[in-house]
PDB file of C-alpha atoms in Angstrom:
ATOM      1  CA  MET A1381       0.000   0.000   0.000  1.00 56.00           C
ATOM      2  CA  PRO A1382       1.455   3.399  -0.990  1.00 58.00           C
ATOM      3  CA  VAL A1383       1.524   5.029   2.461  1.00 64.00           C
ATOM      4  CA  LYS A1384       5.189   5.211   3.395  1.00 66.00           C
ATOM      5  CA  ASP A1385       6.088   8.781   4.383  1.00 77.00           C
ATOM      6  CA  ARG A1386       2.597  10.080   3.491  1.00 93.00           C
ATOM      7  CA  ARG A1387       1.341  13.063   5.483  1.00 96.00           C
ATOM      8  CA  LEU A1388      -1.909  13.881   3.710  1.00 98.00           C
ATOM      9  CA  VAL A1389      -4.882  11.640   2.971  1.00 98.00           C
ATOM     10  CA  VAL A1390      -7.367  13.129   0.502  1.00 98.00           C
ATOM     11  CA  LEU A1391     -10.786  11.479   0.504  1.00 98.00           C
ATOM     12  CA  ASP A1392     -13.324  11.450  -2.288  1.00 97.00           C
ATOM     13  CA  PHE A1393     -16.841  12.120  -0.992  1.00 97.00           C
ATOM     14  CA  GLY A1394     -19.462  10.052  -2.831  1.00 93.00           C
ATOM     15  CA  GLY A1395     -18.630   6.347  -2.778  1.00 95.00           C
ATOM     16  CA  VAL A1396     -15.981   6.685  -0.070  1.00 97.00           C
ATOM     17  CA  ILE A1397     -17.702   8.570   2.757  1.00 97.00           C
ATOM     18  CA  ARG A1398     -21.183   9.317   1.443  1.00 96.00           C
ATOM     19  CA  ASP A1399     -23.593   6.769  -0.026  1.00 96.00           C
ATOM     20  CA  SER A1400     -25.649   8.942  -2.365  1.00 94.00           C
ATOM     21  CA  SER A1401     -26.912   6.118  -4.592  1.00 96.00           C
ATOM     22  CA  ALA A1402     -30.578   6.430  -3.572  1.00 97.00           C
ATOM     23  CA  GLY A1403     -30.485  10.232  -3.781  1.00 95.00           C
ATOM     24  CA  LEU A1404     -28.993  10.173  -7.265  1.00 95.00           C
ATOM     25  CA  HIS A1405     -31.521   7.585  -8.399  1.00 97.00           C
ATOM     26  CA  GLU A1406     -34.471   9.580  -7.096  1.00 97.00           C
ATOM     27  CA  GLY A1407     -33.018  12.686  -8.731  1.00 97.00           C
ATOM     28  CA  TYR A1408     -33.041  10.951 -12.099  1.00 97.00           C
ATOM     29  CA  ARG A1409     -36.608   9.827 -11.491  1.00 97.00           C
ATOM     30  CA  ALA A1410     -37.615  13.415 -10.691  1.00 97.00           C
ATOM     31  CA  GLY A1411     -35.919  14.670 -13.849  1.00 97.00           C
ATOM     32  CA  PHE A1412     -37.658  12.120 -16.030  1.00 98.00           C
ATOM     33  CA  ALA A1413     -40.998  12.871 -14.378  1.00 97.00           C
ATOM     34  CA  LYS A1414     -40.482  16.572 -15.130  1.00 96.00           C
ATOM     35  CA  VAL A1415     -40.582  15.787 -18.870  1.00 97.00           C
ATOM     36  CA  GLY A1416     -43.371  13.223 -18.538  1.00 97.00           C
ATOM     37  CA  LEU A1417     -41.269  10.082 -18.960  1.00 97.00           C
ATOM     38  CA  PRO A1418     -41.184   6.895 -16.854  1.00 96.00           C
ATOM     39  CA  PHE A1419     -37.942   5.793 -15.232  1.00 97.00           C
ATOM     40  CA  ASP A1420     -37.365   2.057 -15.014  1.00 94.00           C
ATOM     41  CA  PHE A1421     -33.846   1.464 -13.703  1.00 97.00           C
ATOM     42  CA  ARG A1422     -32.419  -0.092 -10.559  1.00 97.00           C
ATOM     43  CA  ILE A1423     -30.480   1.969  -8.012  1.00 97.00           C
ATOM     44  CA  VAL A1424     -27.442  -0.294  -8.254  1.00 97.00           C
ATOM     45  CA  ASP A1425     -27.203   0.170 -12.028  1.00 97.00           C
ATOM     46  CA  THR A1426     -27.533   3.951 -12.037  1.00 97.00           C
ATOM     47  CA  TRP A1427     -24.913   4.039  -9.265  1.00 96.00           C
ATOM     48  CA  HIS A1428     -22.380   1.958 -11.169  1.00 96.00           C
ATOM     49  CA  LEU A1429     -23.103   3.887 -14.373  1.00 97.00           C
ATOM     50  CA  ARG A1430     -21.680   6.952 -12.615  1.00 94.00           C
ATOM     51  CA  GLY A1431     -18.455   5.007 -12.135  1.00 93.00           C
ATOM     52  CA  ILE A1432     -17.776   4.712 -15.889  1.00 93.00           C
ATOM     53  CA  GLY A1433     -15.421   7.346 -17.290  1.00 89.00           C
ATOM     54  CA  LYS A1434     -17.158  10.453 -18.615  1.00 89.00           C
ATOM     55  CA  TYR A1435     -20.505   9.095 -17.393  1.00 92.00           C
ATOM     56  CA  ASP A1436     -19.604  10.326 -13.939  1.00 88.00           C
ATOM     57  CA  ILE A1437     -21.010  13.613 -15.300  1.00 86.00           C
ATOM     58  CA  GLY A1438     -24.741  13.939 -14.654  1.00 88.00           C
ATOM     59  CA  LEU A1439     -25.721  14.987 -18.193  1.00 94.00           C
ATOM     60  CA  GLU A1440     -23.758  12.180 -19.851  1.00 94.00           C
ATOM     61  CA  CYS A1441     -25.292   9.668 -17.468  1.00 96.00           C
ATOM     62  CA  ILE A1442     -28.774  10.973 -18.270  1.00 97.00           C
ATOM     63  CA  LYS A1443     -28.145  10.627 -22.019  1.00 97.00           C
ATOM     64  CA  VAL A1444     -27.536   6.908 -21.507  1.00 97.00           C
ATOM     65  CA  LEU A1445     -30.619   6.458 -19.352  1.00 97.00           C
ATOM     66  CA  LEU A1446     -32.747   8.439 -21.792  1.00 97.00           C
ATOM     67  CA  SER A1447     -31.519   6.462 -24.798  1.00 95.00           C
ATOM     68  CA  LEU A1448     -32.355   3.162 -23.130  1.00 96.00           C
ATOM     69  CA  GLN A1449     -35.694   4.354 -21.734  1.00 96.00           C
ATOM     70  CA  LEU A1450     -36.892   5.677 -25.093  1.00 95.00           C
ATOM     71  CA  ALA A1451     -35.849   2.423 -26.792  1.00 93.00           C
ATOM     72  CA  GLY A1452     -37.508   0.285 -24.123  1.00 94.00           C
ATOM     73  CA  GLU A1453     -34.170  -1.402 -23.461  1.00 95.00           C
ATOM     74  CA  ASN A1454     -33.656  -0.620 -19.783  1.00 94.00           C
ATOM     75  CA  HIS A1455     -32.667  -4.242 -19.163  1.00 94.00           C
ATOM     76  CA  ARG A1456     -29.481  -3.727 -21.220  1.00 95.00           C
ATOM     77  CA  LEU A1457     -27.827  -1.379 -18.727  1.00 97.00           C
ATOM     78  CA  PRO A1458     -26.400  -4.015 -16.323  1.00 96.00           C
ATOM     79  CA  GLU A1459     -25.170  -6.034 -19.313  1.00 95.00           C
ATOM     80  CA  ILE A1460     -23.326  -3.010 -20.712  1.00 96.00           C
ATOM     81  CA  LEU A1461     -21.826  -2.113 -17.327  1.00 96.00           C
ATOM     82  CA  ALA A1462     -20.471  -5.635 -16.972  1.00 93.00           C
ATOM     83  CA  THR A1463     -18.420  -5.410 -20.176  1.00 92.00           C
ATOM     84  CA  GLU A1464     -14.709  -4.716 -19.973  1.00 87.00           C
ATOM     85  CA  ASP A1465     -14.938  -1.686 -22.268  1.00 91.00           C
ATOM     86  CA  ALA A1466     -18.225  -0.329 -20.953  1.00 95.00           C
ATOM     87  CA  GLU A1467     -17.393   3.297 -21.753  1.00 94.00           C
ATOM     88  CA  SER A1468     -17.046   2.572 -25.474  1.00 95.00           C
ATOM     89  CA  ALA A1469     -20.339   0.681 -25.470  1.00 94.00           C
ATOM     90  CA  LEU A1470     -22.026   3.657 -23.778  1.00 96.00           C
ATOM     91  CA  ASP A1471     -20.435   6.005 -26.308  1.00 95.00           C
ATOM     92  CA  ARG A1472     -21.978   4.015 -29.147  1.00 93.00           C
ATOM     93  CA  LEU A1473     -25.342   4.152 -27.423  1.00 92.00           C
ATOM     94  CA  THR A1474     -25.351   7.947 -27.103  1.00 92.00           C
ATOM     95  CA  ALA A1475     -23.600   8.797 -30.391  1.00 91.00           C
ATOM     96  CA  SER A1476     -26.845   8.794 -32.370  1.00 85.00           C
ATOM     97  CA  LEU A1477     -28.780  11.170 -30.112  1.00 91.00           C
ATOM     98  CA  ASP A1478     -30.464  13.852 -32.206  1.00 93.00           C
ATOM     99  CA  GLU A1479     -30.653  17.506 -31.183  1.00 94.00           C
ATOM    100  CA  GLU A1480     -34.198  17.217 -29.835  1.00 94.00           C
ATOM    101  CA  THR A1481     -33.289  14.282 -27.588  1.00 94.00           C
ATOM    102  CA  ALA A1482     -30.146  16.057 -26.384  1.00 93.00           C
ATOM    103  CA  GLU A1483     -32.298  19.053 -25.395  1.00 96.00           C
ATOM    104  CA  LEU A1484     -34.634  16.675 -23.556  1.00 97.00           C
ATOM    105  CA  ALA A1485     -31.655  15.274 -21.666  1.00 97.00           C
ATOM    106  CA  GLU A1486     -30.714  18.789 -20.550  1.00 97.00           C
ATOM    107  CA  GLU A1487     -34.266  19.367 -19.249  1.00 98.00           C
ATOM    108  CA  ILE A1488     -33.997  16.120 -17.282  1.00 98.00           C
ATOM    109  CA  ARG A1489     -30.632  17.218 -15.885  1.00 97.00           C
ATOM    110  CA  LEU A1490     -32.121  20.428 -14.553  1.00 97.00           C
ATOM    111  CA  GLY A1491     -34.879  18.463 -12.814  1.00 97.00           C
ATOM    112  CA  TYR A1492     -32.304  16.053 -11.424  1.00 97.00           C
ATOM    113  CA  LYS A1493     -30.120  18.873 -10.064  1.00 94.00           C
ATOM    114  CA  GLU A1494     -33.105  20.634  -8.530  1.00 96.00           C
ATOM    115  CA  PHE A1495     -33.994  17.501  -6.596  1.00 96.00           C
ATOM    116  CA  PHE A1496     -30.472  16.429  -5.665  1.00 94.00           C
ATOM    117  CA  ASN A1497     -29.689  19.850  -4.171  1.00 92.00           C
ATOM    118  CA  SER A1498     -32.887  19.789  -2.116  1.00 95.00           C
ATOM    119  CA  ALA A1499     -33.449  18.872   1.522  1.00 94.00           C
ATOM    120  CA  ALA A1500     -35.569  15.919   0.341  1.00 95.00           C
ATOM    121  CA  ALA A1501     -32.545  14.365  -1.368  1.00 95.00           C
ATOM    122  CA  GLY A1502     -30.562  14.787   1.846  1.00 94.00           C
ATOM    123  CA  LEU A1503     -32.980  12.408   3.536  1.00 96.00           C
ATOM    124  CA  LEU A1504     -31.952   9.691   1.053  1.00 96.00           C
ATOM    125  CA  VAL A1505     -28.209  10.195   1.543  1.00 94.00           C
ATOM    126  CA  GLY A1506     -26.205   8.540   4.295  1.00 94.00           C
ATOM    127  CA  MET A1507     -22.666   7.992   5.471  1.00 96.00           C
ATOM    128  CA  TYR A1508     -21.085   4.574   5.009  1.00 96.00           C
ATOM    129  CA  PRO A1509     -20.877   2.601   8.260  1.00 96.00           C
ATOM    130  CA  GLY A1510     -17.741   3.577  10.155  1.00 97.00           C
ATOM    131  CA  ALA A1511     -16.881   6.492   7.840  1.00 97.00           C
ATOM    132  CA  GLU A1512     -16.954   9.159  10.550  1.00 97.00           C
ATOM    133  CA  GLU A1513     -14.873   7.024  12.894  1.00 98.00           C
ATOM    134  CA  ALA A1514     -12.411   6.350  10.068  1.00 98.00           C
ATOM    135  CA  VAL A1515     -11.909  10.072   9.417  1.00 98.00           C
ATOM    136  CA  HIS A1516     -11.312  10.730  13.106  1.00 98.00           C
ATOM    137  CA  GLY A1517      -9.002   7.700  13.121  1.00 97.00           C
ATOM    138  CA  LEU A1518      -6.856   9.297  10.418  1.00 97.00           C
ATOM    139  CA  LYS A1519      -6.494  12.410  12.550  1.00 97.00           C
ATOM    140  CA  GLU A1520      -5.624  10.348  15.620  1.00 97.00           C
ATOM    141  CA  LYS A1521      -2.934   8.556  13.624  1.00 97.00           C
ATOM    142  CA  GLY A1522      -1.362  11.886  12.765  1.00 97.00           C
ATOM    143  CA  TYR A1523      -2.488  12.515   9.173  1.00 98.00           C
ATOM    144  CA  LEU A1524      -3.764  15.655   7.535  1.00 98.00           C
ATOM    145  CA  VAL A1525      -7.181  14.862   6.039  1.00 98.00           C
ATOM    146  CA  ALA A1526      -8.853  16.673   3.126  1.00 98.00           C
ATOM    147  CA  LEU A1527     -12.052  16.116   1.149  1.00 98.00           C
ATOM    148  CA  LEU A1528     -12.279  16.477  -2.641  1.00 97.00           C
ATOM    149  CA  THR A1529     -15.596  16.342  -4.490  1.00 95.00           C
ATOM    150  CA  ASN A1530     -16.881  17.234  -7.946  1.00 91.00           C
ATOM    151  CA  GLY A1531     -20.119  18.258  -6.252  1.00 88.00           C
ATOM    152  CA  ASN A1532     -21.014  21.633  -4.788  1.00 91.00           C
ATOM    153  CA  ARG A1533     -20.558  22.923  -1.255  1.00 93.00           C
ATOM    154  CA  VAL A1534     -24.327  23.029  -0.730  1.00 93.00           C
ATOM    155  CA  THR A1535     -24.576  19.227  -0.711  1.00 93.00           C
ATOM    156  CA  VAL A1536     -21.362  18.864   1.304  1.00 95.00           C
ATOM    157  CA  ASP A1537     -22.760  21.149   4.006  1.00 94.00           C
ATOM    158  CA  ARG A1538     -26.085  19.317   3.848  1.00 94.00           C
ATOM    159  CA  ASP A1539     -24.697  15.793   4.049  1.00 95.00           C
ATOM    160  CA  LEU A1540     -21.471  15.937   6.057  1.00 96.00           C
ATOM    161  CA  PRO A1541     -22.114  16.284   9.811  1.00 95.00           C
ATOM    162  CA  PHE A1542     -18.424  16.002  10.709  1.00 96.00           C
ATOM    163  CA  ALA A1543     -16.990  18.561   8.286  1.00 96.00           C
ATOM    164  CA  ASP A1544     -14.912  20.108  11.075  1.00 96.00           C
ATOM    165  CA  ALA A1545     -12.798  16.932  11.179  1.00 97.00           C
ATOM    166  CA  PHE A1546     -11.209  17.879   7.830  1.00 98.00           C
ATOM    167  CA  ASP A1547      -8.212  20.148   7.428  1.00 98.00           C
ATOM    168  CA  LEU A1548      -9.578  21.290   4.053  1.00 98.00           C
ATOM    169  CA  ILE A1549     -12.649  20.701   1.881  1.00 98.00           C
ATOM    170  CA  ALA A1550     -12.493  21.381  -1.865  1.00 97.00           C
ATOM    171  CA  SER A1551     -15.627  21.284  -4.041  1.00 94.00           C
ATOM    172  CA  GLU A1552     -16.589  22.561  -7.484  1.00 91.00           C
ATOM    173  CA  ASP A1553     -16.981  25.961  -5.836  1.00 92.00           C
ATOM    174  CA  ASP A1554     -13.234  25.990  -5.141  1.00 93.00           C
ATOM    175  CA  VAL A1555     -11.835  24.272  -8.250  1.00 91.00           C
ATOM    176  CA  ALA A1556     -13.440  24.732 -11.669  1.00 83.00           C
ATOM    177  CA  ALA A1557     -11.645  21.779 -13.305  1.00 89.00           C
ATOM    178  CA  LYS A1558     -13.366  18.597 -12.155  1.00 89.00           C
ATOM    179  CA  LYS A1559     -11.896  15.119 -11.945  1.00 92.00           C
ATOM    180  CA  PRO A1560     -10.368  13.465 -13.981  1.00 93.00           C
ATOM    181  CA  SER A1561      -8.311  16.662 -13.867  1.00 95.00           C
ATOM    182  CA  GLY A1562      -5.774  16.605 -11.055  1.00 96.00           C
ATOM    183  CA  LYS A1563      -6.174  20.332 -10.367  1.00 97.00           C
ATOM    184  CA  GLY A1564      -8.357  19.738  -7.326  1.00 97.00           C
ATOM    185  CA  LEU A1565      -5.641  17.623  -5.732  1.00 98.00           C
ATOM    186  CA  VAL A1566      -2.990  20.185  -6.634  1.00 98.00           C
ATOM    187  CA  HIS A1567      -5.139  22.898  -5.051  1.00 97.00           C
ATOM    188  CA  ILE A1568      -5.406  20.905  -1.823  1.00 98.00           C
ATOM    189  CA  MET A1569      -1.680  20.157  -1.713  1.00 98.00           C
ATOM    190  CA  ASN A1570      -0.812  23.797  -2.293  1.00 98.00           C
ATOM    191  CA  GLU A1571      -3.218  24.967   0.398  1.00 98.00           C
ATOM    192  CA  LEU A1572      -1.820  22.510   2.940  1.00 98.00           C
ATOM    193  CA  SER A1573       1.835  22.879   1.848  1.00 98.00           C
ATOM    194  CA  VAL A1574       2.184  19.181   1.088  1.00 98.00           C
ATOM    195  CA  THR A1575       3.974  17.560  -1.866  1.00 97.00           C
ATOM    196  CA  ALA A1576       2.604  14.894  -4.193  1.00 97.00           C
ATOM    197  CA  ASP A1577       4.878  12.206  -2.775  1.00 96.00           C
ATOM    198  CA  GLU A1578       3.472  12.979   0.687  1.00 97.00           C
ATOM    199  CA  THR A1579      -0.139  12.519  -0.459  1.00 98.00           C
ATOM    200  CA  VAL A1580      -2.485   9.586  -1.050  1.00 98.00           C
ATOM    201  CA  PHE A1581      -5.946   9.873  -2.623  1.00 98.00           C
ATOM    202  CA  VAL A1582      -8.696   7.447  -1.551  1.00 98.00           C
ATOM    203  CA  CYS A1583     -11.385   7.217  -4.225  1.00 97.00           C
ATOM    204  CA  ASP A1584     -13.933   4.942  -5.857  1.00 97.00           C
ATOM    205  CA  ALA A1585     -14.008   5.402  -9.652  1.00 95.00           C
ATOM    206  CA  PRO A1586     -11.658   5.418 -12.659  1.00 94.00           C
ATOM    207  CA  ASN A1587     -12.119   9.182 -13.134  1.00 94.00           C
ATOM    208  CA  ASP A1588     -10.804   9.713  -9.614  1.00 96.00           C
ATOM    209  CA  ILE A1589      -7.828   7.458 -10.253  1.00 97.00           C
ATOM    210  CA  HIS A1590      -7.003   9.407 -13.414  1.00 96.00           C
ATOM    211  CA  ALA A1591      -7.142  12.626 -11.364  1.00 97.00           C
ATOM    212  CA  GLY A1592      -4.611  11.177  -8.957  1.00 97.00           C
ATOM    213  CA  GLN A1593      -2.382  10.136 -11.814  1.00 97.00           C
ATOM    214  CA  ASP A1594      -2.703  13.602 -13.350  1.00 97.00           C
ATOM    215  CA  ALA A1595      -1.516  15.107 -10.066  1.00 98.00           C
ATOM    216  CA  ASP A1596       1.182  12.420  -9.629  1.00 97.00           C
ATOM    217  CA  VAL A1597      -0.464  11.276  -6.393  1.00 97.00           C
ATOM    218  CA  ALA A1598      -0.765   7.680  -5.172  1.00 97.00           C
ATOM    219  CA  CYS A1599      -4.325   6.309  -5.369  1.00 97.00           C
ATOM    220  CA  VAL A1600      -6.183   3.774  -3.263  1.00 98.00           C
ATOM    221  CA  ALA A1601      -9.514   2.658  -4.764  1.00 98.00           C
ATOM    222  CA  VAL A1602     -12.319   1.365  -2.564  1.00 98.00           C
ATOM    223  CA  LEU A1603     -14.903  -1.185  -3.686  1.00 97.00           C
ATOM    224  CA  SER A1604     -17.717   0.404  -1.676  1.00 93.00           C
ATOM    225  CA  GLY A1605     -18.547   3.031  -4.294  1.00 95.00           C
ATOM    226  CA  MET A1606     -19.434   3.551  -7.956  1.00 95.00           C
ATOM    227  CA  GLY A1607     -16.551   1.737  -9.612  1.00 95.00           C
ATOM    228  CA  LEU A1608     -16.796  -1.954 -10.459  1.00 95.00           C
ATOM    229  CA  LEU A1609     -13.654  -4.032  -9.856  1.00 95.00           C
ATOM    230  CA  PRO A1610     -12.738  -4.685 -13.544  1.00 93.00           C
ATOM    231  CA  HIS A1611     -12.956  -0.983 -14.374  1.00 94.00           C
ATOM    232  CA  LEU A1612     -10.971   0.021 -11.297  1.00 95.00           C
ATOM    233  CA  GLU A1613      -8.271  -2.509 -12.165  1.00 95.00           C
ATOM    234  CA  SER A1614      -8.089  -1.171 -15.730  1.00 93.00           C
ATOM    235  CA  ALA A1615      -7.452   2.326 -14.355  1.00 94.00           C
ATOM    236  CA  ARG A1616      -4.414   0.989 -12.425  1.00 96.00           C
ATOM    237  CA  PRO A1617      -4.679   2.454  -8.927  1.00 97.00           C
ATOM    238  CA  ASP A1618      -1.769   1.784  -6.592  1.00 97.00           C
ATOM    239  CA  HIS A1619      -3.965  -0.317  -4.330  1.00 97.00           C
ATOM    240  CA  ILE A1620      -7.565  -1.579  -4.087  1.00 97.00           C
ATOM    241  CA  THR A1621      -9.306  -2.142  -0.756  1.00 97.00           C
ATOM    242  CA  GLU A1622     -12.833  -2.951   0.372  1.00 96.00           C
ATOM    243  CA  SER A1623     -13.665   0.315   2.114  1.00 97.00           C
ATOM    244  CA  LEU A1624     -12.356   3.430   3.833  1.00 98.00           C
ATOM    245  CA  VAL A1625     -12.611   1.621   7.151  1.00 97.00           C
ATOM    246  CA  GLU A1626     -10.336  -1.175   5.919  1.00 97.00           C
ATOM    247  CA  PHE A1627      -7.866   1.345   4.496  1.00 97.00           C
ATOM    248  CA  VAL A1628      -7.622   3.340   7.723  1.00 97.00           C
ATOM    249  CA  SER A1629      -7.318   0.257   9.908  1.00 96.00           C
ATOM    250  CA  ALA A1630      -4.241  -0.833   7.916  1.00 94.00           C
ATOM    251  CA  LEU A1631      -2.517   2.562   8.104  1.00 94.00           C
ATOM    252  CA  PRO A1632       0.441   2.961  10.457  1.00 94.00           C
ATOM    253  CA  VAL A1633       0.512   5.702  13.055  1.00 95.00           C
ATOM    254  CA  ARG A1634       2.613   8.571  11.759  1.00 90.00           C
ATOM    255  CA  ALA A1635       5.690   9.355  13.801  1.00 67.00           C
ATOM    256  CA  THR A1636       5.962  12.974  14.879  1.00 61.00           C
ATOM    257  CA  PRO A1637       9.215  14.814  14.022  1.00 45.00           C
ATOM    258  CA  GLY A1638      10.291  14.469  17.646  1.00 43.00           C
ATOM    259  CA  GLU A1639       9.645  10.722  17.655  1.00 44.00           C
ATOM    260  CA  THR A1640      11.577  10.340  14.393  1.00 35.00           C
ATOM    261  CA  ARG A1641      14.596  12.134  15.856  1.00 34.00           C
ATOM    262  CA  ARG A1642      14.484   9.949  18.982  1.00 36.00           C
ATOM    263  CA  ALA A1643      14.244   6.791  16.873  1.00 35.00           C
ATOM    264  CA  ASP A1644      17.239   7.932  14.771  1.00 37.00           C
ATOM    265  CA  ALA A1645      19.235   8.649  17.903  1.00 38.00           C
ATOM    266  CA  ILE A1646      18.476   5.235  19.359  1.00 36.00           C
ATOM    267  CA  GLY A1647      19.296   3.544  16.085  1.00 44.00           C
ATOM    268  CA  GLY A1648      22.643   5.344  15.912  1.00 45.00           C
ATOM    269  CA  ALA A1649      23.618   4.651  19.513  1.00 38.00           C
TER     270      ALA A1649
END
């Protein structure tokens, strides 16, 4: 695991700390209802769809769902997600969207965003078991802890009851370039005066892994979130673990500068 000499642990939000799968799903349903369309997909499939490359973006995800819904082929989504090159298959599905359907997708997106930013969506969002304790555990072990999300600060403030445990929180309100860009990670490192080789990013989807690679930061992918194992493996993170809790439990306690000097002195005696 790439943790030797790390000082900063950056955590992705959705899929690592926050389980927003039901909230996202209900947001899509609200968007489809706004344009008078049914919505016949499972929560698990819409969740894992968000873990596929560019389909982490709400509008791109909606284009897929709309294409399948209009064609009456909702059942195909889990089959597509299970393929090794799912992103290419999704690209082929959305490539033939005409202008009218693309405009419809944008209307659905607005309905989705309206719901997902609402208090009602907050009732459908929860923290993964042990997530709060894991964040506090990182602090107790001597690490700086930051949060990086492509979402806005409104939903962070709504959903994160232990925000004060973080040394820094960076959302789309702080960094315009979203993952897979590494600029969010660079922003965090600059703000906390930490180098890339002192940082590890814990995330749950290939886009996140690519962001870490863009920022030259080690990545640990968790299986609790959006990304399916074959797609995470293809993105080549430095390590894959079951959950944030498992990751934190395996981390060593960081030695303070004073402890390091004492250990060096004893070793040289």
